[in-house]
PDB file of C-alpha atoms in Angstrom:
ATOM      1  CA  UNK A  12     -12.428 -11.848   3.796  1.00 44.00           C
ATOM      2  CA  UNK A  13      -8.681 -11.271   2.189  1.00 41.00           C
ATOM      3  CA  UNK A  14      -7.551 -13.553   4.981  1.00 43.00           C
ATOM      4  CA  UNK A  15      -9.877 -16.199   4.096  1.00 45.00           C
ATOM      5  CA  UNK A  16      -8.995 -16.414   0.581  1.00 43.00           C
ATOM      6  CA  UNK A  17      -5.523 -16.615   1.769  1.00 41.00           C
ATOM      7  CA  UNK A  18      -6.644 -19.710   4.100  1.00 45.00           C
ATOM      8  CA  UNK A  19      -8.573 -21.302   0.585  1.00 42.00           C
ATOM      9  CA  UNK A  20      -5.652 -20.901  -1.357  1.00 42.00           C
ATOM     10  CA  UNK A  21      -3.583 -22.726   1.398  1.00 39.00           C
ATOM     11  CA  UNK A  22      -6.155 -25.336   2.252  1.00 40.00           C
ATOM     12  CA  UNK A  23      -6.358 -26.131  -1.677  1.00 40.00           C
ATOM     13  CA  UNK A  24      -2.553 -27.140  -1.336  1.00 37.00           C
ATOM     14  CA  UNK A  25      -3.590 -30.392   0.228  1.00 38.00           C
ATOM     15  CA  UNK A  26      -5.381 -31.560  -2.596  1.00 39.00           C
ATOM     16  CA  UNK A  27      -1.769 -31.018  -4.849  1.00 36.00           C
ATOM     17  CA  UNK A  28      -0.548 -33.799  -1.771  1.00 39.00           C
ATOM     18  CA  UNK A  29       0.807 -30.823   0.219  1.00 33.00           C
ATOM     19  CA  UNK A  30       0.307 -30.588   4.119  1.00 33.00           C
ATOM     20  CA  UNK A  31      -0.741 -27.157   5.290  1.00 35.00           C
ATOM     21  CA  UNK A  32      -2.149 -26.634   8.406  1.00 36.00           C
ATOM     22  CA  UNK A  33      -1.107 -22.645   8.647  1.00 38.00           C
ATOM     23  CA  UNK A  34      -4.901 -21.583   9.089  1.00 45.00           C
ATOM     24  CA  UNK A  35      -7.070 -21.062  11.902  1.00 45.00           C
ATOM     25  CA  UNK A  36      -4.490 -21.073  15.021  1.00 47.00           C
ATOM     26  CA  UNK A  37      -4.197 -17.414  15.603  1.00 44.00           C
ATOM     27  CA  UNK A  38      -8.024 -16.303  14.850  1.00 47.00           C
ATOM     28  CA  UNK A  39      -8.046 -16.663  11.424  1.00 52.00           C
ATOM     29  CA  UNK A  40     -10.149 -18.388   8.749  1.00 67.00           C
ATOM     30  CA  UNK A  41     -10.203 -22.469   8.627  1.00 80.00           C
ATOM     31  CA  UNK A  42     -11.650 -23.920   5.692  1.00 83.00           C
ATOM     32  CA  UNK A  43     -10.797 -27.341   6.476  1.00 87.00           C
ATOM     33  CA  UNK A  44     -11.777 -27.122   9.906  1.00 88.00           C
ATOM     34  CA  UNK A  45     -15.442 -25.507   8.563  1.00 89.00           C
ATOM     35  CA  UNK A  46     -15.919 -28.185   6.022  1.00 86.00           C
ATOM     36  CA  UNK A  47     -15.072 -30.835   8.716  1.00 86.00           C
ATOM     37  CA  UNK A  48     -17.405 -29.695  11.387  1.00 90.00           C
ATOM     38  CA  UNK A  49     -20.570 -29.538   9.021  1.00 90.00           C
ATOM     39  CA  UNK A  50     -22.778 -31.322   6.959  1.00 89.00           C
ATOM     40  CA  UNK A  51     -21.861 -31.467   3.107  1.00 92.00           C
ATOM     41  CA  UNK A  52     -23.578 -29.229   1.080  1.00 95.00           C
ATOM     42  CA  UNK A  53     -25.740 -30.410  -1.667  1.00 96.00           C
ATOM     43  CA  UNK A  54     -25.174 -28.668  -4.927  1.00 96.00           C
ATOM     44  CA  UNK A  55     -27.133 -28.783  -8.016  1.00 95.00           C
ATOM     45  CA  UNK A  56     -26.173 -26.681 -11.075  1.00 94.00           C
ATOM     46  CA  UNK A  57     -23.136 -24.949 -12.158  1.00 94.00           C
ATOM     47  CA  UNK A  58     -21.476 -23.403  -9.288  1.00 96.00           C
ATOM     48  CA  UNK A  59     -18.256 -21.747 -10.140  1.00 95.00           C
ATOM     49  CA  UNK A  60     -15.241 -22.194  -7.443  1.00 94.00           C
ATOM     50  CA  UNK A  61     -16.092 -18.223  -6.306  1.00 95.00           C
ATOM     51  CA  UNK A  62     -19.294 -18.885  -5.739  1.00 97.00           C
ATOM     52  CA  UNK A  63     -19.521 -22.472  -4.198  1.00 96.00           C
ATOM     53  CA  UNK A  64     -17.143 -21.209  -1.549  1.00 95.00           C
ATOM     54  CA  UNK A  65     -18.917 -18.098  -0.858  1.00 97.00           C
ATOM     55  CA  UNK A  66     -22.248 -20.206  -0.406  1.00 98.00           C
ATOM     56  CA  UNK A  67     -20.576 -22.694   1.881  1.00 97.00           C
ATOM     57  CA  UNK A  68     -19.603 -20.329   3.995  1.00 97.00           C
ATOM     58  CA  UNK A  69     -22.856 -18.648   4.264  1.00 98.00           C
ATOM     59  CA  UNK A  70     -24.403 -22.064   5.269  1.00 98.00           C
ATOM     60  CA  UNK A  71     -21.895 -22.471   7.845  1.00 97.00           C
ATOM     61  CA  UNK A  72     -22.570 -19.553   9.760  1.00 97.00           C
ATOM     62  CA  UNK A  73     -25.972 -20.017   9.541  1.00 98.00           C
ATOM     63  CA  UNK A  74     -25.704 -23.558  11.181  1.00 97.00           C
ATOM     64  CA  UNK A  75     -23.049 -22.076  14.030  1.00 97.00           C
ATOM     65  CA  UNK A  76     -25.676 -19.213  14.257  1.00 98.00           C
ATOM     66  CA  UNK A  77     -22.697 -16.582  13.623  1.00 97.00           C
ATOM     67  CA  UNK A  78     -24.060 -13.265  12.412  1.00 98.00           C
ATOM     68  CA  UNK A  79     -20.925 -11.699  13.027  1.00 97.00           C
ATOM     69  CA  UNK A  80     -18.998 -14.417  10.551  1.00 96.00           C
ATOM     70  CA  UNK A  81     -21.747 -14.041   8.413  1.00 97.00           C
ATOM     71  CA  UNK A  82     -22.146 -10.364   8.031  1.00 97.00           C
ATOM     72  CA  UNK A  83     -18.137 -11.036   7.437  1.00 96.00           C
ATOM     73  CA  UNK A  84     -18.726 -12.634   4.004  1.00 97.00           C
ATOM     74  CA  UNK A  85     -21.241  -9.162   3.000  1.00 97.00           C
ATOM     75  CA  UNK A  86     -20.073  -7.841  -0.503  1.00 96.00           C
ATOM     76  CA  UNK A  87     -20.499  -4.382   1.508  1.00 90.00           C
ATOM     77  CA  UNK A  88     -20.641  -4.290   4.935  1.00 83.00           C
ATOM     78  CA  UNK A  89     -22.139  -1.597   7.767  1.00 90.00           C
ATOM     79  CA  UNK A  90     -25.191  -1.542   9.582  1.00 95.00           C
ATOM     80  CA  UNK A  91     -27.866  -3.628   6.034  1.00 96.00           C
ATOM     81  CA  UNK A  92     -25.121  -6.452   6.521  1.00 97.00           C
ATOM     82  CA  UNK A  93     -25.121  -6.411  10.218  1.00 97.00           C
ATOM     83  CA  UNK A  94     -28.729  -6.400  10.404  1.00 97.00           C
ATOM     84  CA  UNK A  95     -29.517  -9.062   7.583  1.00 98.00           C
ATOM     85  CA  UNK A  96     -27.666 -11.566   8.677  1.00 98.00           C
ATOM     86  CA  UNK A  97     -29.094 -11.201  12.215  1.00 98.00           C
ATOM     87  CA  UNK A  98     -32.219 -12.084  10.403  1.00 98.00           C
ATOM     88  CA  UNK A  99     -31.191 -14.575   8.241  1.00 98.00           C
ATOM     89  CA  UNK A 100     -29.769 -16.553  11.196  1.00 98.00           C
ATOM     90  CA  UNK A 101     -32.784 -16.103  13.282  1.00 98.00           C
ATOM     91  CA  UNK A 102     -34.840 -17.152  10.287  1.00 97.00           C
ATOM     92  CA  UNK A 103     -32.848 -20.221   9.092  1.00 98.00           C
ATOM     93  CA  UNK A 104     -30.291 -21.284  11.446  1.00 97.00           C
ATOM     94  CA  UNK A 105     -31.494 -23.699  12.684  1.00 96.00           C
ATOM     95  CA  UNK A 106     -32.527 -25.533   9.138  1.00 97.00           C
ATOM     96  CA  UNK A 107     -28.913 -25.104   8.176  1.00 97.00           C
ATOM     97  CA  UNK A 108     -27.801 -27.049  10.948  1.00 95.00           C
ATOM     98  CA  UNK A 109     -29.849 -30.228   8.326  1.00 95.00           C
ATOM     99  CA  UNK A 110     -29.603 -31.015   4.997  1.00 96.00           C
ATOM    100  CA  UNK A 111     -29.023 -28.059   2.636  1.00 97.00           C
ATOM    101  CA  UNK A 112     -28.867 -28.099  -0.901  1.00 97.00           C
ATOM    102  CA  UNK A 113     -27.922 -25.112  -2.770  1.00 98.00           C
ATOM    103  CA  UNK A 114     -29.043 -25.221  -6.465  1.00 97.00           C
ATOM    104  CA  UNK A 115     -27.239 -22.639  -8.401  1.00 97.00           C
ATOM    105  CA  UNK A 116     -28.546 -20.902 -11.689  1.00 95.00           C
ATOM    106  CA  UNK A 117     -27.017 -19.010 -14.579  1.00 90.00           C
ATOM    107  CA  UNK A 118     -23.386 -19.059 -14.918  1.00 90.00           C
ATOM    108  CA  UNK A 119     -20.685 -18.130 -11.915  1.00 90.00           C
ATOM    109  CA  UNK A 120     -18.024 -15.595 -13.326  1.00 93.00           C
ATOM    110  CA  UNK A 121     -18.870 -12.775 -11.467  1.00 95.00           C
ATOM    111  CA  UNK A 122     -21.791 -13.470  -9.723  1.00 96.00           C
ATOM    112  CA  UNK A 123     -24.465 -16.043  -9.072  1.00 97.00           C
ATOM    113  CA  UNK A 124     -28.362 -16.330  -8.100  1.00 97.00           C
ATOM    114  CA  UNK A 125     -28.675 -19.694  -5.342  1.00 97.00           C
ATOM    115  CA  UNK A 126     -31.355 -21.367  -3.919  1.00 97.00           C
ATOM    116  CA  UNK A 127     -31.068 -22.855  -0.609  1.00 98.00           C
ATOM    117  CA  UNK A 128     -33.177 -26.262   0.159  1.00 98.00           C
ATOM    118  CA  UNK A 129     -33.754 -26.557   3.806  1.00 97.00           C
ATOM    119  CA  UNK A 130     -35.079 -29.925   5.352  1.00 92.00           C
ATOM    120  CA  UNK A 131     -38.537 -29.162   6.133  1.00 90.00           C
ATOM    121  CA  UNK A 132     -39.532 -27.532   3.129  1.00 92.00           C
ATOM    122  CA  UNK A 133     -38.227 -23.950   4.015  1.00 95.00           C
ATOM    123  CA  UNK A 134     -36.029 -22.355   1.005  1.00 97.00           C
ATOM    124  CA  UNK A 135     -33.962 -18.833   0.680  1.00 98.00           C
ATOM    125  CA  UNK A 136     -32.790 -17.020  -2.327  1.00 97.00           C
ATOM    126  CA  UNK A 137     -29.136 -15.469  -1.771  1.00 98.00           C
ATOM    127  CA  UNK A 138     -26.766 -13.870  -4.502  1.00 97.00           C
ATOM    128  CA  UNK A 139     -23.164 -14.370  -4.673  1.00 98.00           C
ATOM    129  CA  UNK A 140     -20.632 -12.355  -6.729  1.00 97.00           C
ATOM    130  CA  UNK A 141     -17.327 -10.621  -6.583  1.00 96.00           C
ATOM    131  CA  UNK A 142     -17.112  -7.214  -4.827  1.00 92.00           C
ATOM    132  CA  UNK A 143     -15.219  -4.081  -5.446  1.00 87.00           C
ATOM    133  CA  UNK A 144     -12.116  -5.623  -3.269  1.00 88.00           C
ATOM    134  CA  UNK A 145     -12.491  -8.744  -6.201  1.00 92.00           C
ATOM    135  CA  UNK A 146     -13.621 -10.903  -3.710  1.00 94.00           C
ATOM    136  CA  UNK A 147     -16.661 -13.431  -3.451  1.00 97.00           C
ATOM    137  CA  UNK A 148     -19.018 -12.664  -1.167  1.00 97.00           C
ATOM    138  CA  UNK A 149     -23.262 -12.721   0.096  1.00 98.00           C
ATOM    139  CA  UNK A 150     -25.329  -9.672  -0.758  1.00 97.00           C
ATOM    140  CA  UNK A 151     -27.140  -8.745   2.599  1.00 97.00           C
ATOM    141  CA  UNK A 152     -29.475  -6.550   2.188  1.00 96.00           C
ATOM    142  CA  UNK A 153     -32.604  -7.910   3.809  1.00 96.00           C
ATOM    143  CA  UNK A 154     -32.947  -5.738   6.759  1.00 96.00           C
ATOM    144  CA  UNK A 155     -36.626  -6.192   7.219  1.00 97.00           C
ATOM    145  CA  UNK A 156     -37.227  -9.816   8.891  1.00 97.00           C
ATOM    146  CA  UNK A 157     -39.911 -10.690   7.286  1.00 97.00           C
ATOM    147  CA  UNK A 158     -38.248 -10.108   3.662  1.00 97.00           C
ATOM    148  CA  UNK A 159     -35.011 -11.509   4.856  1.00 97.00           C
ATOM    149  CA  UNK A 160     -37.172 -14.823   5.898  1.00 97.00           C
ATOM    150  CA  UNK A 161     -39.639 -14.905   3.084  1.00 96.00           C
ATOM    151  CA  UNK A 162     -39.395 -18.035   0.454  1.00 96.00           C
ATOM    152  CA  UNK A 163     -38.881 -16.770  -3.420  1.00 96.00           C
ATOM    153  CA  UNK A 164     -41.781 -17.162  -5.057  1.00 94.00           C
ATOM    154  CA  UNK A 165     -40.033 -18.362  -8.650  1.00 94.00           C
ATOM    155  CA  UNK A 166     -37.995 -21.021  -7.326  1.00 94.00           C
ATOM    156  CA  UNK A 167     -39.367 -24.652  -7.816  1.00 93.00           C
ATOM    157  CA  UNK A 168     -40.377 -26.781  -5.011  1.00 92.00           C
ATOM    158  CA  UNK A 169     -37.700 -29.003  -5.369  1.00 92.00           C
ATOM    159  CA  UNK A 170     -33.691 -28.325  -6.440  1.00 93.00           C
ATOM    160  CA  UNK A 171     -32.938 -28.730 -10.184  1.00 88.00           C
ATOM    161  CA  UNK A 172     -37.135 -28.472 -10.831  1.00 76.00           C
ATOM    162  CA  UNK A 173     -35.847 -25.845 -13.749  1.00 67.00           C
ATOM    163  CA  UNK A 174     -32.544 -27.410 -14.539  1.00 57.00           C
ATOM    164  CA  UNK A 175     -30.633 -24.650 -12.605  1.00 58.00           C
ATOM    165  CA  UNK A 176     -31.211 -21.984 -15.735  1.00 54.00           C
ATOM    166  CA  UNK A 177     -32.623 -18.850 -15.681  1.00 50.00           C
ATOM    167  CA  UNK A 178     -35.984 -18.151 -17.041  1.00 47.00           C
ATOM    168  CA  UNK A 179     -34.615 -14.870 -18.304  1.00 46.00           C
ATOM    169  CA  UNK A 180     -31.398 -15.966 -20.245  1.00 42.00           C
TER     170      UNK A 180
END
């Protein structure tokens, strides 16, 4: 993960009118490369920069059906992260590969409740937040398929149905 932050900091150069292609050549994270190949993500609410990224990311490797890259972005890794995101790609990889919006509630400092919008109806509920290295990254801790596939019951049928607050704040 350190090394894609490094890559994010680098790719964000080109928007200051800089040229850096440094990323990706030797095995290493490519953000531009990533946000090239797939579909734009639809966002709704206040993502902050953290947390947009990290939720990106977990949207890409579900579309290149990448557990591996996935379990990569895990807050904490070992055998949950491993396992979940097995699961989560076999449960929505192929829907990521379509449309995806990601409506984001609360605020984003340090961590951040999403919904993901599949075409086709199908939705998942991931959290985002900074991890002990002070790092974005995906909670995976869905080791059971059927949680790791199951639709959250609170979220509204459509993105922005609660106007990306919390019903608890």
């Amino acid at each position: 993960m350190h090394s894609a932050k490094k890559c994010l900091a680098l790719a964000l150069l080109v928007g200051t009118g800089l040229s850096v292609t440094a990323c990706g050549a030797d095995g290493t994270d490519d953000y531009q490369g990533d946000y090239s190949r797939h579909k734009p993500l639809h966002v709704v609410g206040y993502p902050s920069r953290g947390s947009l990224e990290t939720v990106q990311r977990t949207v890409w490797r579900l579309a290149d059906r990448d557990p591996e890259g996935l379990a990569g972005l895990a807050v904490t890794g070992g055998t949950a992260a491993d396992t979940t995101a097995r699961n989560w790609v076999d449960a929505f990889g192929e829907a990521a590969g379509g449309e995806v919006t990601a409506d984001f509630y609360d605020e984003g400092s340090t961590r951040q409740v999403v919904v993901l919008y599949f075409t086709g109806g199908r939705k998942k509920e991931v959290e985002v937040r900074i991890g002990e290295d002070d790092t974005w990254g995906v909670t995976l801790d869905e080791t059971d398929p059927a949680e790791a596939a199951r639709a959250p019951g609170w979220a509204p049928a459509a993105p922005g149905g609660t106007h990306s607050r919390s019903t608890a704040s």
